[in-house]
mmCIF file of C-alpha atoms and ligand atoms in Angstrom:
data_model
loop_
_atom_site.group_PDB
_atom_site.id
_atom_site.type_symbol
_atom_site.label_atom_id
_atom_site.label_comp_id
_atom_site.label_asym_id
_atom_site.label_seq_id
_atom_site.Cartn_x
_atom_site.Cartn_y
_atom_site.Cartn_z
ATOM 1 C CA UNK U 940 0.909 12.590 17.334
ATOM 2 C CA UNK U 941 1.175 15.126 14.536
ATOM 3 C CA UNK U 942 3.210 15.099 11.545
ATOM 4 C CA UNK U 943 4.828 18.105 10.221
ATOM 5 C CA UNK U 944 5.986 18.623 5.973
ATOM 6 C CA UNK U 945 8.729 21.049 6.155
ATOM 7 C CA UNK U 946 9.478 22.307 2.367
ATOM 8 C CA UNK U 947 13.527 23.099 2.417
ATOM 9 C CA UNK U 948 13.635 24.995 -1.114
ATOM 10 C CA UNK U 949 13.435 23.287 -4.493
ATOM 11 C CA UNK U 950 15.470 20.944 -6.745
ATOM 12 C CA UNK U 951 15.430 20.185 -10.330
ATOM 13 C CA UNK U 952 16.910 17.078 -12.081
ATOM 14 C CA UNK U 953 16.983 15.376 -15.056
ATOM 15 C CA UNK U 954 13.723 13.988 -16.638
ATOM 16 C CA UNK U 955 15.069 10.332 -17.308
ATOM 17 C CA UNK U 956 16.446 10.511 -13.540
ATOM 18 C CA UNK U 957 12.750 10.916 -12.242
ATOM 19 C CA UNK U 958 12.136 7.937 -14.577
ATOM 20 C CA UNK U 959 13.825 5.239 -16.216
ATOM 21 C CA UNK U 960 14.118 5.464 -19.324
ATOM 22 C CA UNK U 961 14.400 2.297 -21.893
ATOM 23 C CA UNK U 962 17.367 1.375 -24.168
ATOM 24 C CA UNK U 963 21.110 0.218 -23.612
ATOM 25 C CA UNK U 964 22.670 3.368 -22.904
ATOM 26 C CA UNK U 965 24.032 2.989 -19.142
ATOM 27 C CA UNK U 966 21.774 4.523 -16.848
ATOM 28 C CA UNK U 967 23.412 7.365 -15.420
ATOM 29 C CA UNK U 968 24.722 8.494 -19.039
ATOM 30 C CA UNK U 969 21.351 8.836 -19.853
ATOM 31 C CA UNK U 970 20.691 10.977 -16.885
ATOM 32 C CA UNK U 971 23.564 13.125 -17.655
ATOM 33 C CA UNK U 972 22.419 13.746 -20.540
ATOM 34 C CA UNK U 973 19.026 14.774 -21.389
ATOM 35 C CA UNK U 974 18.348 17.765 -22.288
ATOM 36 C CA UNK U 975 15.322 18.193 -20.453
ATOM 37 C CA UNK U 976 14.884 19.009 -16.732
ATOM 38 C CA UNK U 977 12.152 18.028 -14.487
ATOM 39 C CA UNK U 978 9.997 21.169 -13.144
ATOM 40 C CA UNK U 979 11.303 22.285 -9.615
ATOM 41 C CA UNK U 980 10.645 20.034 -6.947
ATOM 42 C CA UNK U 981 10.015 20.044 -3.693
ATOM 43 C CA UNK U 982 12.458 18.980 -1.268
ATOM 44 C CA UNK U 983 10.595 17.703 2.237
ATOM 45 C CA UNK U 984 11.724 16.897 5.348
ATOM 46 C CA UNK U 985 9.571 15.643 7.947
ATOM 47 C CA UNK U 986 9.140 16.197 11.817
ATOM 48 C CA UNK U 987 7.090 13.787 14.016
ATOM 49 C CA UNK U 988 5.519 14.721 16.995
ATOM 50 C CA UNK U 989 5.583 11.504 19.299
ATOM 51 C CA UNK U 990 5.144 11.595 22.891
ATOM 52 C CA UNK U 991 8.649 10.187 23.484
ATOM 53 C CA UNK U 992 9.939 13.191 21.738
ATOM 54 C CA UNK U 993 10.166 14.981 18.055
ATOM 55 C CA UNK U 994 11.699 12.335 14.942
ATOM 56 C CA UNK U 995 12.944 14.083 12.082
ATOM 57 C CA UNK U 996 12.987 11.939 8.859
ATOM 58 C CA UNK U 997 15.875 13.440 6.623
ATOM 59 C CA UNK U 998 17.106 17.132 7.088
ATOM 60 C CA UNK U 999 16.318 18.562 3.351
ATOM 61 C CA UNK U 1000 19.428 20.926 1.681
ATOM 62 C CA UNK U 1001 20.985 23.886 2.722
ATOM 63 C CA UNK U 1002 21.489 27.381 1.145
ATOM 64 C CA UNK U 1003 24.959 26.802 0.284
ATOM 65 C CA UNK U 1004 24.748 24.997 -2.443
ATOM 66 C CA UNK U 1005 23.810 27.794 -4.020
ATOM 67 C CA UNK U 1006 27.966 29.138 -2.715
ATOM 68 C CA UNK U 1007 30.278 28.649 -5.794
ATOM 69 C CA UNK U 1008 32.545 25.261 -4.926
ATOM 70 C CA UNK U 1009 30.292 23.736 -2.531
ATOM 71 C CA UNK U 1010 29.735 20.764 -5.046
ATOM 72 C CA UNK U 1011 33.133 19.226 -6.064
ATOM 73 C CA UNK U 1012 33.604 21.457 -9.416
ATOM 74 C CA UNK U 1013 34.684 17.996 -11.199
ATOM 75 C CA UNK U 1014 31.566 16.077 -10.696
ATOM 76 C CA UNK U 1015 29.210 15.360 -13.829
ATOM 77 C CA UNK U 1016 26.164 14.786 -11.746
ATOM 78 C CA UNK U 1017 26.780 17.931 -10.182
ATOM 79 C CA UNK U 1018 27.942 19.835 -13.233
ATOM 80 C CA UNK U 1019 24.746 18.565 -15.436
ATOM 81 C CA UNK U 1020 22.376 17.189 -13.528
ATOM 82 C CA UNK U 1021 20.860 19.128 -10.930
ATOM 83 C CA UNK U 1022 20.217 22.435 -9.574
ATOM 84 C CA UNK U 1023 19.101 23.558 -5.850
ATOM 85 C CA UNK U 1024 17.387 26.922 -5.033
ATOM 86 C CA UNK U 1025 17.584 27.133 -1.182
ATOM 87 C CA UNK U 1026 16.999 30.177 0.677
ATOM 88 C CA UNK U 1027 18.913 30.085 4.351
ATOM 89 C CA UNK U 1028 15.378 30.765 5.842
ATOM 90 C CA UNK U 1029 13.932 27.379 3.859
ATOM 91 C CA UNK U 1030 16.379 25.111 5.795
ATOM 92 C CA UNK U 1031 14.879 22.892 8.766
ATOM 93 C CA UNK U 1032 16.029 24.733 11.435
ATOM 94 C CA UNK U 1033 14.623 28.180 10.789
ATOM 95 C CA UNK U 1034 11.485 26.397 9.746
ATOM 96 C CA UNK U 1035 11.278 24.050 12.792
ATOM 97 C CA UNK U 1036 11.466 27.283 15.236
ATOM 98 C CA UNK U 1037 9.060 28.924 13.300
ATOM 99 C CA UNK U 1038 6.276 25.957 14.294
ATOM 100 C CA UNK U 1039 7.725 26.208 18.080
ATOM 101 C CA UNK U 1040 10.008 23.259 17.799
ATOM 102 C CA UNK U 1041 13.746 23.753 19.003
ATOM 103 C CA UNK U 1042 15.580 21.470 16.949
ATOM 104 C CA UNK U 1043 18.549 21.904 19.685
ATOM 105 C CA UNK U 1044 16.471 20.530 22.761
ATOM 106 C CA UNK U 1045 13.007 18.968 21.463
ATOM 107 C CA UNK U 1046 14.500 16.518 18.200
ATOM 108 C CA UNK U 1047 15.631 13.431 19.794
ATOM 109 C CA UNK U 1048 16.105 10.989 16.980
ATOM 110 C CA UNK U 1049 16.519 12.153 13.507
ATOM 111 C CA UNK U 1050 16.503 9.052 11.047
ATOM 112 C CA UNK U 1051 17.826 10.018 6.962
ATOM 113 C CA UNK U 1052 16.305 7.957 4.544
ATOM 114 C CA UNK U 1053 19.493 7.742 2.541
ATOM 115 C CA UNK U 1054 22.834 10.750 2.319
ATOM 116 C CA UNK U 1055 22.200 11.941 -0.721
ATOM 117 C CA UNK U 1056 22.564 15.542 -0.053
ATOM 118 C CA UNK U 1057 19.253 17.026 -0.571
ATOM 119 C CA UNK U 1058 18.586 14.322 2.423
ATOM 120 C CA UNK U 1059 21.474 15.016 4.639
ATOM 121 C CA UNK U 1060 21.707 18.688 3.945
ATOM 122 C CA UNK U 1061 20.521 19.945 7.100
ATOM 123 C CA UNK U 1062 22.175 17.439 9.419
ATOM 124 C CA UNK U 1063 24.183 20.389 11.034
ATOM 125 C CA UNK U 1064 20.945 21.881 12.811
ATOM 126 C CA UNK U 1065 20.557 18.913 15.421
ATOM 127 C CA UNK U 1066 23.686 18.395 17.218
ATOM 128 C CA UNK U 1067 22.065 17.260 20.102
ATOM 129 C CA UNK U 1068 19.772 14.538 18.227
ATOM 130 C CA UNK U 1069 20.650 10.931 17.763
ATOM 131 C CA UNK U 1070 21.353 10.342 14.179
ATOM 132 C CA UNK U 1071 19.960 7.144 12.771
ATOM 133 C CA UNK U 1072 21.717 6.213 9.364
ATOM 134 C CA UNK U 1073 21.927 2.401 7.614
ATOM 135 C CA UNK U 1074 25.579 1.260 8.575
ATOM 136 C CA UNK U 1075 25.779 0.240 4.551
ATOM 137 C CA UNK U 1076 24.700 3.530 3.430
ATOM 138 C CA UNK U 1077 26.648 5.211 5.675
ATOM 139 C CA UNK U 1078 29.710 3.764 4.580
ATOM 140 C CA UNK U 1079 29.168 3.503 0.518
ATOM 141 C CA UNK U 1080 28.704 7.590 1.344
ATOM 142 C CA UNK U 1081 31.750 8.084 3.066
ATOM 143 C CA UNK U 1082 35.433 8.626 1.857
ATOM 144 C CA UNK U 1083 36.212 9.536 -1.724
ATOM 145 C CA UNK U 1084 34.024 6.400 -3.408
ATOM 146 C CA UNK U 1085 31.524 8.033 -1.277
ATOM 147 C CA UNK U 1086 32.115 11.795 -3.391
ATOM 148 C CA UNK U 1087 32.566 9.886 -6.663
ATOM 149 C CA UNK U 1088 28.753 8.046 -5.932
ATOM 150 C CA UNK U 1089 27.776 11.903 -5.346
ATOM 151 C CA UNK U 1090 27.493 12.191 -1.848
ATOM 152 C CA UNK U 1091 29.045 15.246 0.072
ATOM 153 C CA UNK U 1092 30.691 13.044 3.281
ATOM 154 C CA UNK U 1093 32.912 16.334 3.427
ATOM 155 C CA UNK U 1094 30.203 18.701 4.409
ATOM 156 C CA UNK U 1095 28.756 16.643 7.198
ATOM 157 C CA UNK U 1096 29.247 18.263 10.286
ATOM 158 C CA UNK U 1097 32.484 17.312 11.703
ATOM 159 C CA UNK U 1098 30.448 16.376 15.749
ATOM 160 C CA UNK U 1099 28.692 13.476 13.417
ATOM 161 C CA UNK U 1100 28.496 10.450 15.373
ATOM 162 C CA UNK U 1101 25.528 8.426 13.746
ATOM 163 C CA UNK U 1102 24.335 5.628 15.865
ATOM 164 C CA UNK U 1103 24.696 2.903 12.614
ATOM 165 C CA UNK U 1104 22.005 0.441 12.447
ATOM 166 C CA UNK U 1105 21.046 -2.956 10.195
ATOM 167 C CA UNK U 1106 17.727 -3.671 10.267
ATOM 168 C CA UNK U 1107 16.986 -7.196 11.640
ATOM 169 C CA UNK U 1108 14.610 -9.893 10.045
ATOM 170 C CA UNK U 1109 11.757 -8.400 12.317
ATOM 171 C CA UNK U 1110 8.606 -8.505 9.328
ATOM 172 C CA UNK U 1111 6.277 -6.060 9.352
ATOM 173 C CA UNK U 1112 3.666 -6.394 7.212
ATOM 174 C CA UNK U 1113 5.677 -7.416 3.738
ATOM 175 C CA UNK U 1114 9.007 -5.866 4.612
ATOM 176 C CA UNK U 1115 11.030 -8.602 5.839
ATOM 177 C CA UNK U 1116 13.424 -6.374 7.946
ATOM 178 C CA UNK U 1117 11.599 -3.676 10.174
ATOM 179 C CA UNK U 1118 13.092 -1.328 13.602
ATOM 180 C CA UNK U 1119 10.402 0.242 15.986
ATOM 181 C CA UNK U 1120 11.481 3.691 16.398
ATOM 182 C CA UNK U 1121 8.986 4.097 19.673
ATOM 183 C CA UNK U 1122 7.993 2.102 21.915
ATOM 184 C CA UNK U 1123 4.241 1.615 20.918
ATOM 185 C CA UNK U 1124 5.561 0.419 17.275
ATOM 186 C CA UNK U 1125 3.245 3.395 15.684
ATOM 187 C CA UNK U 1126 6.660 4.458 13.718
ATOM 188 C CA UNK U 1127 9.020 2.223 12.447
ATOM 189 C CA UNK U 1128 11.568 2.004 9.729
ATOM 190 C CA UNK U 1129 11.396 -0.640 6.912
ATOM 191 C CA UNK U 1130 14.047 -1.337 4.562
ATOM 192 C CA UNK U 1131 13.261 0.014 1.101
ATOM 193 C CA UNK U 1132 16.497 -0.862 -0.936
ATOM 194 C CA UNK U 1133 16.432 0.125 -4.963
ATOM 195 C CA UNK U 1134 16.861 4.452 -5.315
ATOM 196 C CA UNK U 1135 20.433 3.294 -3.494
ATOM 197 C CA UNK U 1136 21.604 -0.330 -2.064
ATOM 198 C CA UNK U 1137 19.944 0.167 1.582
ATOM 199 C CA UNK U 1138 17.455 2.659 0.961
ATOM 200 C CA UNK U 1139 14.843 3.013 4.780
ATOM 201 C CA UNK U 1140 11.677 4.511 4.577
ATOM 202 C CA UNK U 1141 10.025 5.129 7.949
ATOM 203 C CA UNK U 1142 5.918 4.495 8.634
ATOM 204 C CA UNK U 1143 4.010 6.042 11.077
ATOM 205 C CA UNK U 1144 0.417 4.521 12.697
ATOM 206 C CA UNK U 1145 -1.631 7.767 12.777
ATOM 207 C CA UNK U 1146 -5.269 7.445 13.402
ATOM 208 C CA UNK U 1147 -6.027 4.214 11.835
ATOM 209 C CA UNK U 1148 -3.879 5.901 8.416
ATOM 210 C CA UNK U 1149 -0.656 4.388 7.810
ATOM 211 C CA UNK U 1150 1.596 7.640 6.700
ATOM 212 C CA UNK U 1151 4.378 6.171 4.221
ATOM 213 C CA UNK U 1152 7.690 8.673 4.615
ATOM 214 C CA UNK U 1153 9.186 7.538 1.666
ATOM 215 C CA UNK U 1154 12.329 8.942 0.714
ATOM 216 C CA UNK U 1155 13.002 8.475 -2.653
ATOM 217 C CA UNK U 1156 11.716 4.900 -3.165
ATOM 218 C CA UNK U 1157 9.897 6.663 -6.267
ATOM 219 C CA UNK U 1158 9.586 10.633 -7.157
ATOM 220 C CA UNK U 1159 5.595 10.538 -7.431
ATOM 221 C CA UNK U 1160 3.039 7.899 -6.394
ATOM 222 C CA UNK U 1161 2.077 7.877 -9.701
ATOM 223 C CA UNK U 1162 5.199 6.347 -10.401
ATOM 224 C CA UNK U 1163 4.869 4.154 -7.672
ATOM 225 C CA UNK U 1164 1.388 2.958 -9.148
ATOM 226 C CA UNK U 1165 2.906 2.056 -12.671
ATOM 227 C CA UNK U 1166 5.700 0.536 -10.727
ATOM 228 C CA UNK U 1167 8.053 2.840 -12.845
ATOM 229 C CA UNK U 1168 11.649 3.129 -10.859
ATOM 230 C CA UNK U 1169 13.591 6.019 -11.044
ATOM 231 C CA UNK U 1170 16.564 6.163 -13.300
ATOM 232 C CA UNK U 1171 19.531 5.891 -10.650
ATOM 233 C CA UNK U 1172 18.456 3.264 -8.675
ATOM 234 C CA UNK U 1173 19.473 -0.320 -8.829
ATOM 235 C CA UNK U 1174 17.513 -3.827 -9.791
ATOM 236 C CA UNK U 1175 15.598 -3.854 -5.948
ATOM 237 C CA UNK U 1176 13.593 -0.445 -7.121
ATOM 238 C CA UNK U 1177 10.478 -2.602 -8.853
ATOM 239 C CA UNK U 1178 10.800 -5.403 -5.604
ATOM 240 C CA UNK U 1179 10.558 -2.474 -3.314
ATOM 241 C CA UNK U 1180 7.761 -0.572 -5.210
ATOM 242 C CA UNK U 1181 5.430 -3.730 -5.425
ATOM 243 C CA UNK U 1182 5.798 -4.618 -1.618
ATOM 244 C CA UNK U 1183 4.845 -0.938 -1.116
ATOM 245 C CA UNK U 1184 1.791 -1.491 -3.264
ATOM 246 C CA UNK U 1185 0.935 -4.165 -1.488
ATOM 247 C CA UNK U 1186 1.190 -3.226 1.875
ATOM 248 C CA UNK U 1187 -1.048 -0.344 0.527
ATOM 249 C CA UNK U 1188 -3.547 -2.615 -0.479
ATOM 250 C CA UNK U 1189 -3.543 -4.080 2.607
ATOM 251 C CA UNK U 1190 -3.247 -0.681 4.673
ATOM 252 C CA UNK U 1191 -5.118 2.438 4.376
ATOM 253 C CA UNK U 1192 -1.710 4.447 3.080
ATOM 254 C CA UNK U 1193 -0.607 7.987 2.374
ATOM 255 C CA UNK U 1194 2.266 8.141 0.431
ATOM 256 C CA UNK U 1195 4.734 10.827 0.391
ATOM 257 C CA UNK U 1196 7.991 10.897 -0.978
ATOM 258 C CA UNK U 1197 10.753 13.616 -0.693
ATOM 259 C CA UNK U 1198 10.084 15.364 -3.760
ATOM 260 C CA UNK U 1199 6.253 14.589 -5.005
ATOM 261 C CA UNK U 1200 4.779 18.219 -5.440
ATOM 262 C CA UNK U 1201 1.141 16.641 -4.676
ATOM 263 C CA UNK U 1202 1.978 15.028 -1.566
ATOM 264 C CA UNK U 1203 1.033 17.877 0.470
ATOM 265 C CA UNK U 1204 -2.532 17.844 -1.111
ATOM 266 C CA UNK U 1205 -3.106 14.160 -0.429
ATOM 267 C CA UNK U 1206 -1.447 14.835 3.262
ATOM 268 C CA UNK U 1207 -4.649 17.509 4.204
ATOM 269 C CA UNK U 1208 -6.707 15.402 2.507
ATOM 270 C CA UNK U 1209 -5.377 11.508 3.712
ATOM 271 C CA UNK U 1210 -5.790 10.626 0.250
ATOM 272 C CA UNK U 1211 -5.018 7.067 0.712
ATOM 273 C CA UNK U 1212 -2.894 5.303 -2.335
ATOM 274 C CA UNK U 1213 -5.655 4.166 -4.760
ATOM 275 C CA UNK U 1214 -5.257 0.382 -4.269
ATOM 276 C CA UNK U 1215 -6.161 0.546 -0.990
ATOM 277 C CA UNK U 1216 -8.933 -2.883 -0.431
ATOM 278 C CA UNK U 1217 -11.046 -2.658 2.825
ATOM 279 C CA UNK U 1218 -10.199 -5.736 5.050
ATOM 280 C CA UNK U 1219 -13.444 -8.444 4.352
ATOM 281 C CA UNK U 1220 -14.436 -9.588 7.530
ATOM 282 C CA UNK U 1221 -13.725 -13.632 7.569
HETATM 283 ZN ZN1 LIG L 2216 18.367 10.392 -3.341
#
C-alpha cells in the first residue's frame, strides 16, 4: 500500500474561519467579516494504493474558479471569504497521470470527505470511479439550500451517480459508526460530524501507523491538540476532535487534514500526533 498527497493549488480564508473565535456575534458573520486572511493553504487530495484498486479521498478544486461567474456572484462567502489559485495542471487528474495513475481506468472508489467545493472540485476527472458520498451530506448540498449553505451542486458533473451511504453502528476504535472500504479493514471511513452535520474522515492501517485522512475535522493538528474547532462548524466539532485525540492516544496516528501546510512534513517523517501512549503490556 502507498499513499499519495496530491497538492491541487491553494486557498485562503478567513482567520476566524480557521478558528473560532469567542463572543456573540453569529458565527459565520464573524467569518465574513474579518479583515484578516489566513496565509494560502494547501488544498490535498489523496490517492491510495490498495491492492483491490486506487481510493481517492476528495478530488481538491479546479482551475475555474479562477473563470469570472463560476461562484454564484450573490454569495457572501464567496464574495468575502475566500480565494482559490488553481492552475489547470494542479488539478487531480493531470497530477494523478503524472505519478502513472489513470484516474479513468485505475481509481475505483473515490470517497469525499464532505462537498464543499475545494473537496468536490475535481469530481469530473473519474467518471468511471464509484463515488462514495454521506446520503445526508449529499442532500443538505444539493438543490438551492444546497448553493445558499455554499456548495456548488450545479457544477457537479452532470454523469454523477454517487453510491449514498450511512454509516452503520459498526465501532471502531471510539467512532461509534465505521464502513470498511477493503476487504482486509486496513481503510475504513469513520464518521467525523462537526466542520458540517455528517462530516467522514477515512483511516488507513499502513505499517503498524494509523494514517488519519481528515478532511476538515480541524485546519491544523495543532488545532486539533487544543481541541480548538473551526469557525463554521457546528456543536459535534469539540466531540469529534476529542475522540480523534483519543484514538491517537491509543494508536500510533498521522494526522493530515485537507489544508494543514505541515502535514506533508509529518507524512515523510510519520510524525505521529504527540499524545500518542505506547500500549503497557497487561
Ligand atoms: Zn469544508
Amino acid at each position: 500500500m502507498k499513499i499519495h498527497r496530491i497538492e491541487t493549488g491553494k486557498v485562503r480564508i478567513r482567520r476566524n474561519q480557521v478558528t473560532k473565535a469567542d463572543g456573540i456575534t453569529p458565527k459565520m458573520l464573524k467569518v465574513l467579516f474579518d479583515k484578516n486572511w489566513s496565509d494560502w493553504l494547501p488544498i490535498y487530495a489523496w490517492a491510495i494504493e490498495h491492492p483491490e484498486g486506487v481510493i481517492v479521498v476528495d478530488t481538491g478544486e479546479t482551475h475555474k474558479t479562477g473563470n469570472k461567474g463560476y461562484f454564484p456572484r450573490w454569495h457572501p462567502y464567496y464574495l468575502l471569504a475566500a480565494e482559490f489559485d488553481v492552475r489547470p495542471e494542479d488539478e487531480i487528474g493531470p497530477q494523478l497521470r503524472k505519478i502513472g495513475i489513470d484516474p479513468d481506468r485505475d481509481v475505483r472508489k473515490v470517497v469525499l470527505t464532505h462537498l464543499h467545493t475545494d473537496h468536490a472540485g475535481g469530481l469530473r476527472h473519474f467518471p468511471n470511479s464509484e463515488i462514495i458520498i454521506e446520503k445526508n451530506e449529499f442532500e443538505a448540498a444539493s438543490g438551492f439550500t444546497g448553493v445558499l449553505a455554499g456548495y456548488l451542486p450545479h457544477r457537479w458533473p452532470g454523469w454523477l451517480k454517487p453510491n449514498l451511504i450511512t454509516l452503520p453502528d459498526a465501532p471502531y476504535h471510539g467512532f461509534p459508526q465505521s464502513l470498511p472500504l477493503t476487504s482486509d479493514g486496513k481503510v475504513m471511513i469513520v464518521g467525523t460530524p462537526g466542520h458540517v452535520a455528517h462530516h467522514i474522515s477515512v483511516i488507513v492501517e499502513m505499517e503498524g501507523v494509523y494514517y488519519f485522512l481528515a478532511g476538515d475535522t480541524s485546519y491544523t493538528e495543532e488545532n486539533l491538540l487544543k481541541l480548538q474547532p473551526d469557525g463554521v462548524g457546528n456543536s459535534q466539532s469539540t466531540g469529534t476532535l476529542k475522540t480523534i485525540l483519543s484514538f491517537a492516544e491509543a494508536n500510533p496516528t498521522v494526522y493530515l487534514p485537507s489544508h494543514d501546510p505541515r502535514a506533508p512534513a509529518r507524512m515523510e517523517n510519520k510524525a505521529v500526533v504527540p499524545v500518542y501512549r505506547e500500549a503497557i503490556p497487561s
